[in-house]
PDB file of C-alpha atoms in Angstrom:
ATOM      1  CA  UNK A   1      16.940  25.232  12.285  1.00 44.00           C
ATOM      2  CA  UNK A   2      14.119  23.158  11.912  1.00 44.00           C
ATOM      3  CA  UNK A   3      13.089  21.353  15.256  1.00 43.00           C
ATOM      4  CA  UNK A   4      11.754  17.983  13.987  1.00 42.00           C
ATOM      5  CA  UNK A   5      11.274  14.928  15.560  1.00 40.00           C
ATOM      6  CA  UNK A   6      13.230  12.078  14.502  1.00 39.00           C
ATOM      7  CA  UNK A   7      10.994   8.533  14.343  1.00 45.00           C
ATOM      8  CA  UNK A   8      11.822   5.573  15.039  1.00 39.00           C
ATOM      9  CA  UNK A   9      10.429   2.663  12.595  1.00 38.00           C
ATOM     10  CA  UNK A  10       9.551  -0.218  13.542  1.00 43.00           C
ATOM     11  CA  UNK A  11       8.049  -2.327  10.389  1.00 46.00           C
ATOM     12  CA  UNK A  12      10.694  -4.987  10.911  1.00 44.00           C
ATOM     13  CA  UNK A  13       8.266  -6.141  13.219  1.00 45.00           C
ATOM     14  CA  UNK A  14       4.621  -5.978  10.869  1.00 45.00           C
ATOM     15  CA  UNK A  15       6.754  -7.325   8.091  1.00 48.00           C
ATOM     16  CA  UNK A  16       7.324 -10.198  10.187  1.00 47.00           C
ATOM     17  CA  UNK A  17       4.113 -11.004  10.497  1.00 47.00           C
ATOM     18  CA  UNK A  18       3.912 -10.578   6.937  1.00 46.00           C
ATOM     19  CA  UNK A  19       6.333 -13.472   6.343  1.00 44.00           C
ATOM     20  CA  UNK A  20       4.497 -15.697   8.339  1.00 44.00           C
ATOM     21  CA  UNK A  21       1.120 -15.195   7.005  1.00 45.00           C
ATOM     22  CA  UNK A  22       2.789 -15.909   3.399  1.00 43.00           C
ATOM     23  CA  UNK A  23       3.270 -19.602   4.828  1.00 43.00           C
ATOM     24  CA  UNK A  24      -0.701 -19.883   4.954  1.00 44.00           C
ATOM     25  CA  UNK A  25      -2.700 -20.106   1.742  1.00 42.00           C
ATOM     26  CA  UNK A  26      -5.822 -18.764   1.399  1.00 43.00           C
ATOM     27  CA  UNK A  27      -8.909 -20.700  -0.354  1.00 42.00           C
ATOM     28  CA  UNK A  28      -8.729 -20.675  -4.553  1.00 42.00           C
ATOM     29  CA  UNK A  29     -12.294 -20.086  -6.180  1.00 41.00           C
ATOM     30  CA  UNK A  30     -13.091 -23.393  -7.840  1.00 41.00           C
ATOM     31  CA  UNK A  31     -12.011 -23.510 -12.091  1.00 39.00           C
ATOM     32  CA  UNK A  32     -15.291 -23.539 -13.554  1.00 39.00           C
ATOM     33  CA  UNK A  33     -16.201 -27.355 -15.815  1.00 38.00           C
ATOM     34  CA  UNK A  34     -18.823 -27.859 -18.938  1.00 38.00           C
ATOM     35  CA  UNK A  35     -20.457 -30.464 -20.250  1.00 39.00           C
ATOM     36  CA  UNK A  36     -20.563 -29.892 -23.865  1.00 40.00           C
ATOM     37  CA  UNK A  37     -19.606 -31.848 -26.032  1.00 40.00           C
ATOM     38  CA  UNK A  38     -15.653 -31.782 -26.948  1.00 42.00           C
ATOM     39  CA  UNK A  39     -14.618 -29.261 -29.652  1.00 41.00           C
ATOM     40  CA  UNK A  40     -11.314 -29.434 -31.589  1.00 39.00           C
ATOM     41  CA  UNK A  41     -10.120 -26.632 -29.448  1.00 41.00           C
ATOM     42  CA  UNK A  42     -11.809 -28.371 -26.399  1.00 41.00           C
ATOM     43  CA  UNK A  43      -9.819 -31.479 -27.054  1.00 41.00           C
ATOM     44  CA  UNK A  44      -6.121 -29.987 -26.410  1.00 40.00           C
ATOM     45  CA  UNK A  45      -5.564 -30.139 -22.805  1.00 42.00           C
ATOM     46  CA  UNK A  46      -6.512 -27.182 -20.790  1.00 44.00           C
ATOM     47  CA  UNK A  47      -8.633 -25.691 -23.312  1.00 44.00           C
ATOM     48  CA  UNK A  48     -11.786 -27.180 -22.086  1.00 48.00           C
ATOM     49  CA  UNK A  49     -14.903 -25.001 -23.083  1.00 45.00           C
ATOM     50  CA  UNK A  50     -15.602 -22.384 -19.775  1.00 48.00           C
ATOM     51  CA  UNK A  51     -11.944 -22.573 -19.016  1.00 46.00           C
ATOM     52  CA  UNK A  52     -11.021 -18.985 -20.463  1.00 46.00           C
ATOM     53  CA  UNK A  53     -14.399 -17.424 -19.065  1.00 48.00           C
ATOM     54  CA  UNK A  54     -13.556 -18.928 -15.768  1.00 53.00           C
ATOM     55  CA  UNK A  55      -9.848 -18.079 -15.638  1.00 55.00           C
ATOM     56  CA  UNK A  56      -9.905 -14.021 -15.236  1.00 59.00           C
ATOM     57  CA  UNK A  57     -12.142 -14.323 -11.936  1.00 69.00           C
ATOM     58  CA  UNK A  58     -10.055 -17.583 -10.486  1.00 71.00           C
ATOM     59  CA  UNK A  59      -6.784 -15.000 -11.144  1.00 70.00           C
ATOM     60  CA  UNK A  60      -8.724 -12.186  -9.360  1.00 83.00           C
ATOM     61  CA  UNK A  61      -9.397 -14.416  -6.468  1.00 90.00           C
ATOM     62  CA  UNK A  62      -6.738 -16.434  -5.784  1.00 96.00           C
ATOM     63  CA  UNK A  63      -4.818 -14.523  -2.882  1.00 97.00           C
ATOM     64  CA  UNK A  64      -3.224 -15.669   0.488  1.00 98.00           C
ATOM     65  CA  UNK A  65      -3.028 -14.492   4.514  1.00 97.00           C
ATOM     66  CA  UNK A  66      -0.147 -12.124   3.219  1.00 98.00           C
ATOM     67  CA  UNK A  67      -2.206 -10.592   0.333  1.00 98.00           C
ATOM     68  CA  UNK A  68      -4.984  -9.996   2.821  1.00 98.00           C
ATOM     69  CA  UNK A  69      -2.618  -8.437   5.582  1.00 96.00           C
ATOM     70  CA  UNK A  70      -0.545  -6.296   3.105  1.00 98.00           C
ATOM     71  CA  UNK A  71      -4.180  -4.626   2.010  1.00 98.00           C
ATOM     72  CA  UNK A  72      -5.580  -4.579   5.115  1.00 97.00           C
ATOM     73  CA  UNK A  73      -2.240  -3.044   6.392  1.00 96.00           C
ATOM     74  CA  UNK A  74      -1.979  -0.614   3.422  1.00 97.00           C
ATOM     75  CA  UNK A  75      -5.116   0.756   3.290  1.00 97.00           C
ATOM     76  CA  UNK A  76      -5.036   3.091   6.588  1.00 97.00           C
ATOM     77  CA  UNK A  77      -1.155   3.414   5.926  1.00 97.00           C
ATOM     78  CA  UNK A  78      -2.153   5.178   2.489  1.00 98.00           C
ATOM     79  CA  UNK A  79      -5.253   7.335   4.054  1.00 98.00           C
ATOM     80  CA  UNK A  80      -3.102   8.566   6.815  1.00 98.00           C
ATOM     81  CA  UNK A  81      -0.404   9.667   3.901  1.00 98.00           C
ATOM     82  CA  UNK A  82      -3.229  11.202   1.722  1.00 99.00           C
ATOM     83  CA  UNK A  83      -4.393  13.331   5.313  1.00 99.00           C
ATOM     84  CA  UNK A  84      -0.740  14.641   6.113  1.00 99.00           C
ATOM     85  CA  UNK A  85      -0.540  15.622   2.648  1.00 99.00           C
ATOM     86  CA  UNK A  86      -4.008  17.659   2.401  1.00 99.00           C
ATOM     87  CA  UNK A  87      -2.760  19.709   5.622  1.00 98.00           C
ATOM     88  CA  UNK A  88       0.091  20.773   3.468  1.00 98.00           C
ATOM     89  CA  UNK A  89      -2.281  21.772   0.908  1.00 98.00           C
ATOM     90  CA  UNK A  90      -3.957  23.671   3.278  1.00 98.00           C
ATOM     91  CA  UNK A  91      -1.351  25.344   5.111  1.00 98.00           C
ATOM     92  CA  UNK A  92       0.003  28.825   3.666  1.00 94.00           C
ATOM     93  CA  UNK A  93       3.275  29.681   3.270  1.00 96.00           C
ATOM     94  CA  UNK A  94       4.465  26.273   2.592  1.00 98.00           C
ATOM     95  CA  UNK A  95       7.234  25.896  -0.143  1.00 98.00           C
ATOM     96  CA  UNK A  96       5.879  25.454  -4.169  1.00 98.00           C
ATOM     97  CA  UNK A  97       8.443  21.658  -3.634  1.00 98.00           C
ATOM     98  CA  UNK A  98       6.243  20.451  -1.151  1.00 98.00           C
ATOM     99  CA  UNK A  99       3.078  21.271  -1.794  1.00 98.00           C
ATOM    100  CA  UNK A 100       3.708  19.386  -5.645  1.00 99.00           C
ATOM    101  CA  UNK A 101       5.370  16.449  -3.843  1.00 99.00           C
ATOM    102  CA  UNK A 102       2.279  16.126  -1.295  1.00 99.00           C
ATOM    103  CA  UNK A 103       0.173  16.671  -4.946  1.00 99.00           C
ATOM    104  CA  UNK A 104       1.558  13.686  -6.160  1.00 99.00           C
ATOM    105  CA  UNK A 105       1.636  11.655  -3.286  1.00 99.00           C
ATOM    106  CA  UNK A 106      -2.487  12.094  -3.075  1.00 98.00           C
ATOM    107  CA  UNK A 107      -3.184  11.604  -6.274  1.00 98.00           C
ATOM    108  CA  UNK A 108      -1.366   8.794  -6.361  1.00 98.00           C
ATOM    109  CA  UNK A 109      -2.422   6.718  -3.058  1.00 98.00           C
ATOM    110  CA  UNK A 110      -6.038   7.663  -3.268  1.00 98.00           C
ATOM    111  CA  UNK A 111      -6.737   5.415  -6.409  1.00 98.00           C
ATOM    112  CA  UNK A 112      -4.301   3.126  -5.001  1.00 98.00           C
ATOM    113  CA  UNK A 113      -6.850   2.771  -1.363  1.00 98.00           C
ATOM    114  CA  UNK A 114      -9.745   2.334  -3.920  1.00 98.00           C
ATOM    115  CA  UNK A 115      -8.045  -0.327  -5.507  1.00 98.00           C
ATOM    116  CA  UNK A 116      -7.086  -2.180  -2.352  1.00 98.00           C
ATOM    117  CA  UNK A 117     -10.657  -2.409  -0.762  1.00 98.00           C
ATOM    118  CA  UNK A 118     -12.101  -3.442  -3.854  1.00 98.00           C
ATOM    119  CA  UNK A 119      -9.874  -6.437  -3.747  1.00 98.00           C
ATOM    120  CA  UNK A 120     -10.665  -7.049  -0.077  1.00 98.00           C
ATOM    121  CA  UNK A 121     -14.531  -7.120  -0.988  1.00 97.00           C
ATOM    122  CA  UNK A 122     -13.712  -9.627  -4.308  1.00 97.00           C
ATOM    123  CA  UNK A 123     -11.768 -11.727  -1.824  1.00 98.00           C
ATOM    124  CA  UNK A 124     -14.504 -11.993   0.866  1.00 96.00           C
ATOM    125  CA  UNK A 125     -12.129 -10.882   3.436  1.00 97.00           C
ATOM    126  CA  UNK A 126     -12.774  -8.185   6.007  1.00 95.00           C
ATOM    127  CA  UNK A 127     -11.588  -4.683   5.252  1.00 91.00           C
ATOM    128  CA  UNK A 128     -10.059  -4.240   8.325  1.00 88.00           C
ATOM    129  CA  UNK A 129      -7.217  -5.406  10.374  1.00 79.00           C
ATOM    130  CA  UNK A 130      -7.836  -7.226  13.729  1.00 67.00           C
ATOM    131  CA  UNK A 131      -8.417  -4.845  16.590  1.00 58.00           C
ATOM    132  CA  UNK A 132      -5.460  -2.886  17.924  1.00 56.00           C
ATOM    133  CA  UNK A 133      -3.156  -3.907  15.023  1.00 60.00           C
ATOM    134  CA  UNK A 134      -1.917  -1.398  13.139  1.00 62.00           C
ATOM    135  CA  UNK A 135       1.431  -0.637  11.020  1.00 66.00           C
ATOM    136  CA  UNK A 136       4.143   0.229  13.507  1.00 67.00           C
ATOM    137  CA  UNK A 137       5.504   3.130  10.584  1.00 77.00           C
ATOM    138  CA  UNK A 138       2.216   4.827  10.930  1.00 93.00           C
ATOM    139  CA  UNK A 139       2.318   8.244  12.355  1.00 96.00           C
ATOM    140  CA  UNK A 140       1.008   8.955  15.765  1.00 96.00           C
ATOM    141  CA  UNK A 141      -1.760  10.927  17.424  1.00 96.00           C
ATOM    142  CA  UNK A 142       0.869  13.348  18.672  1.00 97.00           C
ATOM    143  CA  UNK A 143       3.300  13.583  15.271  1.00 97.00           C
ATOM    144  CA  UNK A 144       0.032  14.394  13.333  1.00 98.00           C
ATOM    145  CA  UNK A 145      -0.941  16.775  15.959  1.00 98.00           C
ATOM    146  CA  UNK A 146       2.557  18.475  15.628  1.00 98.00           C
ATOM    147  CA  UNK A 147       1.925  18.667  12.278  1.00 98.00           C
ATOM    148  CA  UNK A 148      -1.412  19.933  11.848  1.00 98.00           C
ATOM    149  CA  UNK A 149       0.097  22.801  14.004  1.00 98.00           C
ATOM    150  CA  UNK A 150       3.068  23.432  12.281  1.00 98.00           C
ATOM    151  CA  UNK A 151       3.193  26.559   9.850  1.00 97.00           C
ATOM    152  CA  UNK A 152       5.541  27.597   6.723  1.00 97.00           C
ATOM    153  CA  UNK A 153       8.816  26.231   6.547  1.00 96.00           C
ATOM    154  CA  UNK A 154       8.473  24.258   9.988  1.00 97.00           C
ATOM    155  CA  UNK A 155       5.735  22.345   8.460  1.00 98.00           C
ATOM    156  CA  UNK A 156       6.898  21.424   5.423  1.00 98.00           C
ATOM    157  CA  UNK A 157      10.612  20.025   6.680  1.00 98.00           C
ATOM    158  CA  UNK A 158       8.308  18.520   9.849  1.00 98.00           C
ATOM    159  CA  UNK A 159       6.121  17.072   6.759  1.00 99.00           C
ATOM    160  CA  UNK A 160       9.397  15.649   4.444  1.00 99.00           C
ATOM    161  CA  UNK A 161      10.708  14.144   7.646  1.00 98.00           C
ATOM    162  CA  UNK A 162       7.421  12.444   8.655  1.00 98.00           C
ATOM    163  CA  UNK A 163       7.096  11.258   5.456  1.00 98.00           C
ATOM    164  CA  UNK A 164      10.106   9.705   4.323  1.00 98.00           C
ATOM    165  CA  UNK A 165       9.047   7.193   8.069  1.00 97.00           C
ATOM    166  CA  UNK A 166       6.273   6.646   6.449  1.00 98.00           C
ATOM    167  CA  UNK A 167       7.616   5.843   2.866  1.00 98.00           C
ATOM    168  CA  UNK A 168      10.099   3.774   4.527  1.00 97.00           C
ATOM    169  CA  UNK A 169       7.747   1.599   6.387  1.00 97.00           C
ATOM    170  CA  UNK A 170       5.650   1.431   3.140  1.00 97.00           C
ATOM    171  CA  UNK A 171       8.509  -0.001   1.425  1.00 98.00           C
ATOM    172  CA  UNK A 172       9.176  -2.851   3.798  1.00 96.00           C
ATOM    173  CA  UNK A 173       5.732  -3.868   3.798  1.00 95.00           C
ATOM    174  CA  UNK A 174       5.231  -3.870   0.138  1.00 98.00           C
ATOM    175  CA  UNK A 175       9.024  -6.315  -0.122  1.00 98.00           C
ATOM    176  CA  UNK A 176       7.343  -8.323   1.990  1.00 97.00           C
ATOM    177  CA  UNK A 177       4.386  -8.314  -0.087  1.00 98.00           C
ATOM    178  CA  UNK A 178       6.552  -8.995  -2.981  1.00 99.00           C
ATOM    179  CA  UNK A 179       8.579 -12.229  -1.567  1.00 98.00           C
ATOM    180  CA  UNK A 180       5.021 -13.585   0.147  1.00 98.00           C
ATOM    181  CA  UNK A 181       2.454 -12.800  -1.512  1.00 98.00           C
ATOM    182  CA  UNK A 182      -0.024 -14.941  -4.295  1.00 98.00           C
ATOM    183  CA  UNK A 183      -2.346 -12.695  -6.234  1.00 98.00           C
ATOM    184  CA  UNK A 184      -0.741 -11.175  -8.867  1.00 98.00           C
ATOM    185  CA  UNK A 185      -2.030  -7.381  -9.176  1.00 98.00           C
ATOM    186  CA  UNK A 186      -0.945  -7.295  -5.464  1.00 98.00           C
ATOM    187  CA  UNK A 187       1.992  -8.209  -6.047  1.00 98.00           C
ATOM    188  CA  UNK A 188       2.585  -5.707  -8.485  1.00 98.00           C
ATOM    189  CA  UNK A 189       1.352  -2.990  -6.520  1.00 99.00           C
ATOM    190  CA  UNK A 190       4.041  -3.323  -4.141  1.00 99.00           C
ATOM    191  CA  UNK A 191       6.626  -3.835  -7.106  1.00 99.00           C
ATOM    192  CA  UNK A 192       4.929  -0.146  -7.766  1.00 98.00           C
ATOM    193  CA  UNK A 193       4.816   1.339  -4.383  1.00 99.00           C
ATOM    194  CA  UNK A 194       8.925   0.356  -4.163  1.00 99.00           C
ATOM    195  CA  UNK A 195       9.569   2.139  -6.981  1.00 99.00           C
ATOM    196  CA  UNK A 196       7.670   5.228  -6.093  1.00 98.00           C
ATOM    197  CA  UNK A 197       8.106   5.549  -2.696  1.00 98.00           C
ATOM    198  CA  UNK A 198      11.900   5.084  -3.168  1.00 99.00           C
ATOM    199  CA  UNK A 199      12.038   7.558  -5.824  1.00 99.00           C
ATOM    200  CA  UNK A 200      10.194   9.859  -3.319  1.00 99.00           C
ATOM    201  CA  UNK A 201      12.611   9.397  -0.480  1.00 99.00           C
ATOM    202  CA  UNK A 202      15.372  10.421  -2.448  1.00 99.00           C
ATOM    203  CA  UNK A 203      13.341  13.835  -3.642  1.00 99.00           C
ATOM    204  CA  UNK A 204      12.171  14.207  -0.027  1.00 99.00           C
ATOM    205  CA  UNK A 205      15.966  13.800   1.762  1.00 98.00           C
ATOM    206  CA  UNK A 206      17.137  16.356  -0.947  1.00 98.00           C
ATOM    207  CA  UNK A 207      14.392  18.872  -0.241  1.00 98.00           C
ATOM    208  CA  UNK A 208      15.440  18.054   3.409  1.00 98.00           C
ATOM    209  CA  UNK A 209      18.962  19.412   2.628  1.00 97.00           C
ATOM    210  CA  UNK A 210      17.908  22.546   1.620  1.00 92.00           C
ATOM    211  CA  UNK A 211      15.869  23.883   4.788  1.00 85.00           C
TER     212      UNK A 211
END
């Protein structure tokens, strides 16, 4: 029998703070204006010339508190899944299940982290979150420890159980994302990270059932 450590999540509590950030807007970058003289397609309403040039970068800008907090949030969420799953890479013995699950998973939240910060540094907010804060479904010093030290079969149902936490407090985050956020490719991100992750759990809990 495996000898894992059952964790208890706590995201209600970051996805709270979610919800109330989504009450607070953050500043819109100003629609750009000409001067030119009116052309028939300048005439119609809202087809003024420099209002398609200026529309892409208003889109990628416009964000709120919760758009900032969910990538601010997500970012060291996602690094800390794409470490657990390089020490299964690393680790012999480890069933051919896990190691393609934690595959996937880094392929897939690596690009993701990319993503995330370069929307941080387009929105002129800081890449961090305040000092001390941290998501509450994160993995501790000591359950990473316990994994780095775990070997064959022990680490990778230590690994499934750690992750599907983690998935699960990714989730949350991402609904509340969904329900409070403004910017649009954020908000699909999460619509992507539910689907995933949820998809995930499910593989993970069934791999569970067979150690």
């Amino acid at each position: 029998m495996i000898n894992t450590k059952f964790l208890t999540l706590s995201a209600t509590a970051i996805a709270g703070a979610f919800a109330l950030a989504g009450c607070s807007t953050g500043p819109s970058a100003p629609s750009a204006t000409s001067s030119s003289p009116a052309s028939p397609a300048s005439s119609m309403p809202g087809m003024g010339p420099g209002m398609m040039s200026s529309s892409a970068p208003a889109a990628a800008t416009e964000h709120n508190d919760a758009d900032t907090m969910f990538a601010q949030g997500m970012i060291p969420h996602h690094e800390q899944a794409v470490e657990m799953s390089e020490m299964m890479l690393q680790k012999k013995d480890i069933p051919a299940s896990v190691t393609d699950l934690a595959t996937r998973i880094k392929a897939a939240q690596a690009p993701e982290i990319e993503t995330m910060t370069g929307w941080l540094k387009t929105w002129n907010e800081s890449a961090t979150m305040g000092a001390g804060t941290t998501m509450d479904s994160m993995m501790g010093e000591g359950d990473m420890k316990q994994l780095e030290a775990a070997q064959g079969t022990a680490a990778a149902g230590l690994f499934l159980t750690q992750m599907v936490a983690h998935h699960q407090g990714a989730i949350m985050v991402a609904q509340t994302e969904i329900s409070q956020g403004k910017n649009a490719a954020a908000i699909k991100l999460s619509q992507d990270i539910v689907t995933a992750q949820e998809a995930e759990i499910k593989e993970m809990q069934d791999l569970l059932a067979t150690f």
